XYZ file of C-alpha atoms in Angstrom:
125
model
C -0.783 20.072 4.313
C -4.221 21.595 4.306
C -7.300 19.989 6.221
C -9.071 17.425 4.667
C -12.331 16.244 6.839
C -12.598 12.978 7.737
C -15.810 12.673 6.346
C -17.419 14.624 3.228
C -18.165 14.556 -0.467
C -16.335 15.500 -3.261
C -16.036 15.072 -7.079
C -13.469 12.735 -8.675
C -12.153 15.278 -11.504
C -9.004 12.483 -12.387
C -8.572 8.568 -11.949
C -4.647 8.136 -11.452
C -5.238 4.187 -11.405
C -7.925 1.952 -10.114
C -7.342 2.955 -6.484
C -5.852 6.599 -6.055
C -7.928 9.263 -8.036
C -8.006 13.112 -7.809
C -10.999 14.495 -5.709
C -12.059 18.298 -5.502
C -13.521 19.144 -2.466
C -13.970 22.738 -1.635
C -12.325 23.981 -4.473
C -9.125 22.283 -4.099
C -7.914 18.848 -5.252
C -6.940 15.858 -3.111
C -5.010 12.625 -4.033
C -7.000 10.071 -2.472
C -5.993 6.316 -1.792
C -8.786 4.293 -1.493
C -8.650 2.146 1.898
C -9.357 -1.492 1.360
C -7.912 -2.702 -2.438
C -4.615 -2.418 -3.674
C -5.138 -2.372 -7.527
C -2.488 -3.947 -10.425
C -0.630 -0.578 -11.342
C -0.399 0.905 -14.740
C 3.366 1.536 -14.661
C 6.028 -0.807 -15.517
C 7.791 -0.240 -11.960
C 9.711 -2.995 -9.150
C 5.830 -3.008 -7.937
C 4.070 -4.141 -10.594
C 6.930 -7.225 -11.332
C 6.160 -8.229 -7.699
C 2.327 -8.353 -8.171
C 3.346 -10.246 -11.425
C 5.162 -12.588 -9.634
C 2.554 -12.920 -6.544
C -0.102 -13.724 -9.337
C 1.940 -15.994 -11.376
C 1.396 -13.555 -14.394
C 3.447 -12.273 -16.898
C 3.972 -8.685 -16.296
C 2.581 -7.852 -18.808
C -0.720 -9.058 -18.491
C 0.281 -7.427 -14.495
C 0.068 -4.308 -16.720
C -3.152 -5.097 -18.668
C -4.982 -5.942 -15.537
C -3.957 -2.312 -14.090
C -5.089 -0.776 -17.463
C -8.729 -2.363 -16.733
C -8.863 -1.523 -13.359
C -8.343 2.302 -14.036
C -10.677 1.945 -17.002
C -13.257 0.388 -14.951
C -12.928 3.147 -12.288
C -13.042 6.097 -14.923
C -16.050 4.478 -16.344
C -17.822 4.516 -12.681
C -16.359 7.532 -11.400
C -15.040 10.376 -13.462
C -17.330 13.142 -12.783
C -19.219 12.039 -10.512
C -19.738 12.973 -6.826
C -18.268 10.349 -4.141
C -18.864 9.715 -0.416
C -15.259 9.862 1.208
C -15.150 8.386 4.881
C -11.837 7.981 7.129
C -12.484 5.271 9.589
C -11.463 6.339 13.218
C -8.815 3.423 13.162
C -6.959 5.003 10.090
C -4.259 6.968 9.586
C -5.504 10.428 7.806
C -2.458 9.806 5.199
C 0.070 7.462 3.585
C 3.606 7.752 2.902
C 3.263 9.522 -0.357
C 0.523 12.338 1.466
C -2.598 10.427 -0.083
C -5.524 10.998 1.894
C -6.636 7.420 2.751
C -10.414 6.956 2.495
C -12.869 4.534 2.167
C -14.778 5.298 -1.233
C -18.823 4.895 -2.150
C -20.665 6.222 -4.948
C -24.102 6.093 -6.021
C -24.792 3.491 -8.490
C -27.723 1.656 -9.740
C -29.862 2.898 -6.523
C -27.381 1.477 -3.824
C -24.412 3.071 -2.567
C -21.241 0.594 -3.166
C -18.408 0.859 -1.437
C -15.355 1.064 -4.699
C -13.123 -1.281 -3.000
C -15.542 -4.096 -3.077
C -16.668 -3.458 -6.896
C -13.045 -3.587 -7.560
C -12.705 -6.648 -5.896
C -15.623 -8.223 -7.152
C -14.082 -7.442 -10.767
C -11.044 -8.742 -10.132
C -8.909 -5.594 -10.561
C -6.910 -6.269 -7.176
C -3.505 -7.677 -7.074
């Protein structure tokens, strides 16, 4: 594992789904998980039935609503250069080595935290 600061800026260069995107920092690329959503996901998997079943949903619309959410975050992010801030409380990585961070961009002359837009659009299961 190679260091990854707790605090810095980087450019998202891939959306994986509406919460875990590809950031290059440095030169290298990081898989980062963003701290405070947990978004529908855009594979049919044992996850994605139980956020089905939590919502009351069929899975496929489960599926649809991940589609939107990564759509929505390639829209708002692809390219572009993101704030990336560990809080001193949080673990540095998950389970499957994603760099957990809390995510902000630049956007309409305010810096928004990505978590909350998701939220606010309804893209978290």
């Amino acid at each position: 594992m190679t260091f990854f600061p707790a605090s810095c800026q980087a450019v998202v260069n891939r959306v994986i789904d509406g919460d875990t995107y590809v950031a290059e920092f440095e030169n290298r690329e990081y898989i980062i998980r963003i701290i405070g959503c947990d978004c529908f996901e855009t594979r049919y998997t044992a996850k994605l039935r139980a956020q089905a079943r939590k919502h009351g949903i069929p899975i496929v619309q489960a599926y649809q609503k991940g589609i939107a959410a990564k759509h929505f975050a390639e829209n708002l992010l692809l390219g572009q250069t993101v704030h990336l801030t560990r809080p001193n409380d949080s673990p540095d990585n998950d389970p499957f080595y994603r760099y957990l961070r809390i995510v902000e961009v630049q956007c309409n002359n305010a810096v928004r935290d990505i978590a909350q837009l998701l939220t606010m659009r309804g893209h978290v299961a």
